[in-house]
Short mmCIF file of C-alpha atoms in Angstrom, two decimals:
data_model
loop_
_atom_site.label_atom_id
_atom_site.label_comp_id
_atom_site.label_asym_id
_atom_site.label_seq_id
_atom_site.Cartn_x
_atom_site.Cartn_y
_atom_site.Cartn_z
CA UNK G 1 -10.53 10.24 5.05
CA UNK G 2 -7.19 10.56 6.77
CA UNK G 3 -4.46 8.07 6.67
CA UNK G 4 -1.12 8.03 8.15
CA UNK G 5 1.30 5.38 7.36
CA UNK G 6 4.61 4.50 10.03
CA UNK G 7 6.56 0.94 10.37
CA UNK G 8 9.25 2.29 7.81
CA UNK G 9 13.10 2.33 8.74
CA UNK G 10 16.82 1.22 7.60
CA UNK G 11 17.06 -2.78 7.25
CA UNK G 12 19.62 -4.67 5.41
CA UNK G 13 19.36 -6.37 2.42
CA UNK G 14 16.77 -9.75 2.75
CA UNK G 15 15.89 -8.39 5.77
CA UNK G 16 11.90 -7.49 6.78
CA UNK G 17 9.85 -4.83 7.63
CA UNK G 18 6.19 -3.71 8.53
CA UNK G 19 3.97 -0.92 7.17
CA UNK G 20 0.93 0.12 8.78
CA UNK G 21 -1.44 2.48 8.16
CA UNK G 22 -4.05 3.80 9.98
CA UNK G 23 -7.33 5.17 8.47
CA UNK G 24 -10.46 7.27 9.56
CA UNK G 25 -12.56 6.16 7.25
CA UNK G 26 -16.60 6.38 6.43
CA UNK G 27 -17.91 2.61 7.85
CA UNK G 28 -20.35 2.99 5.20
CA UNK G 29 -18.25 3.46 2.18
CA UNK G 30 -16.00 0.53 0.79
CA UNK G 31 -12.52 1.31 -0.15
CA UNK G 32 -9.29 0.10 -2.30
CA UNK G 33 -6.84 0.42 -0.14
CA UNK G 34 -3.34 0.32 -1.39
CA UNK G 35 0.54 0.94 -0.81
CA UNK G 36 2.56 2.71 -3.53
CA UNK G 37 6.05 3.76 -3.15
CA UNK G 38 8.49 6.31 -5.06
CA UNK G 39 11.79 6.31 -5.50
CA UNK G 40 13.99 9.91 -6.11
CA UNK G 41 13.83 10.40 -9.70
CA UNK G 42 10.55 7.96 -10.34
CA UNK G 43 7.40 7.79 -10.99
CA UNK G 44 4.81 6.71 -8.44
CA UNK G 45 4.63 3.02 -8.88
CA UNK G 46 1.91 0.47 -6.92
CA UNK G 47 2.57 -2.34 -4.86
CA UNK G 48 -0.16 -3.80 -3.50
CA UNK G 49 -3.69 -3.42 -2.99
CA UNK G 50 -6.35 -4.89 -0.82
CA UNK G 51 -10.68 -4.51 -1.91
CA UNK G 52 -12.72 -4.67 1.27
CA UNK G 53 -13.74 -8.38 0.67
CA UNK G 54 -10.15 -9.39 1.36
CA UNK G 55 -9.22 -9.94 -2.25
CA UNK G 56 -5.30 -8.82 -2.52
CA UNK G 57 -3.17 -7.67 -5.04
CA UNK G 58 0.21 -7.35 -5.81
CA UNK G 59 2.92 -5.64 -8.54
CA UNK G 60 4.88 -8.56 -10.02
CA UNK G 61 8.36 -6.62 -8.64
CA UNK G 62 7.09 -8.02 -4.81
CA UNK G 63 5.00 -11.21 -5.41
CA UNK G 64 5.86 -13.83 -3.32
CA UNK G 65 7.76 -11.47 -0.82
CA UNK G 66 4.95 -8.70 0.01
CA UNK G 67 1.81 -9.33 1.86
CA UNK G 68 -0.91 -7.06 2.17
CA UNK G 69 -3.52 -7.30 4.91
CA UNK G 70 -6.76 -5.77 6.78
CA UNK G 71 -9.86 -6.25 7.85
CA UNK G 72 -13.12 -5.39 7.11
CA UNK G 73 -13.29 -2.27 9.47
CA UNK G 74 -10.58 -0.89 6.88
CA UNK G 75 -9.12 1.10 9.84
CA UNK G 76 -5.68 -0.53 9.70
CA UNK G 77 -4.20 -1.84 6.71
CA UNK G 78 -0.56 -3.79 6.53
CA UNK G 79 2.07 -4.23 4.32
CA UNK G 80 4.41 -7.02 5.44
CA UNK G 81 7.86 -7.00 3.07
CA UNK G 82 9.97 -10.05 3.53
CA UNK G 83 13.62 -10.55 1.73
CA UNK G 84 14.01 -6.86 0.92
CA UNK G 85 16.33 -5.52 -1.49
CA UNK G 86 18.09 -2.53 -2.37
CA UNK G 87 15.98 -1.87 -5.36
CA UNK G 88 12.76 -1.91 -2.65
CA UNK G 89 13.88 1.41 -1.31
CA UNK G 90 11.61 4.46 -1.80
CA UNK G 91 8.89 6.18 -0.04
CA UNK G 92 5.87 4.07 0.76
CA UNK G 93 2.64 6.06 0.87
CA UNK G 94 -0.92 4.40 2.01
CA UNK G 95 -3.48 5.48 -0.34
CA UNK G 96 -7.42 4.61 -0.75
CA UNK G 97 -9.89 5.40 -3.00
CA UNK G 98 -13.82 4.93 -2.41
CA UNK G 99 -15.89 2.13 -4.69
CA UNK G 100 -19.14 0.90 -5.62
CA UNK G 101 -18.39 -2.59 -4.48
CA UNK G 102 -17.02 -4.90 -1.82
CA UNK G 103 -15.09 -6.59 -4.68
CA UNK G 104 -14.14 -4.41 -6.85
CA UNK G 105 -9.99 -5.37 -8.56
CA UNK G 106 -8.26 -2.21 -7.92
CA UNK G 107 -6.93 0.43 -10.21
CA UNK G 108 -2.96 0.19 -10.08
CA UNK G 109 -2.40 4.02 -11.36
CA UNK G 110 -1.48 6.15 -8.52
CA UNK G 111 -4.04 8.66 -10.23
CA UNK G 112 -6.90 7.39 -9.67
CA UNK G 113 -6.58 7.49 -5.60
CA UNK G 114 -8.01 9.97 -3.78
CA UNK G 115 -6.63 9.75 -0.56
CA UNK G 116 -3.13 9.44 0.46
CA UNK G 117 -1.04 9.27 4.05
CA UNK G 118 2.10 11.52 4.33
CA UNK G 119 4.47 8.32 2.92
CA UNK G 120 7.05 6.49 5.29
CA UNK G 121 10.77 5.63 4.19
CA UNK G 122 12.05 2.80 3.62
CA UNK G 123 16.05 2.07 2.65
CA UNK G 124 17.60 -1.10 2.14
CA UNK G 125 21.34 -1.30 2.76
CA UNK G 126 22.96 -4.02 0.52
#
């Protein structure tokens, strides 16, 4: 599985930007595919997650202003951020991890991924 994530940049404060990534993945495998992000000096945190039934998750810190989206295919995934703030700057870094199960709720600990893209940056100017 490769993944490469791009769509990161500079944007000011409640401004919006979009992450893709792109993956090679095995058709016949199902995948949690996710975003995390790291800030200098933090942990890896998650921020969203998407199963391959379409069932979407989300870290409380970027409810109602993050959307995560793909299809079934699992060969692009999205992240679209919308009234960004300062705090929202880190990293971002597509990840995925193989499951059992179309629907299976994702794990939100950065450990338990297997696969990860090389991480885009994003910075939000205030």
């Amino acid at each position: 599985v490769q993944l490469q994530a791009s769509g990161g940049g500079l944007v000011q404060a409640g401004g919006s930007l979009r992450l893709s990534c792109a993956a090679s993945v095995n058709t016949g495998t199902s995948y949690i595919m996710a975003w995390f992000r790291q800030a200098p000096g933090k942990e890896r945190e998650f921020v969203a997650a998407i199963n391959r039934s379409g069932s979407t998750y989300q870290a409380d810190s970027v409810k109602g202003r993050f959307t995560i989206s793909g299809d079934t295919s699992q060969s692009r995934v999205y992240l679209q951020m919308n009234s960004l703030k300062p705090e929202d700057t880190a990293v971002y870094y597509c990840a995925a991890r193989p499951t059992a199960s179309w629907r299976t709720v994702p794990s939100r600990d950065y450990r338990d991924f297997r696969y990860w893209g090389q991480g885009t940056q994003v910075t939000v100017s205030s």
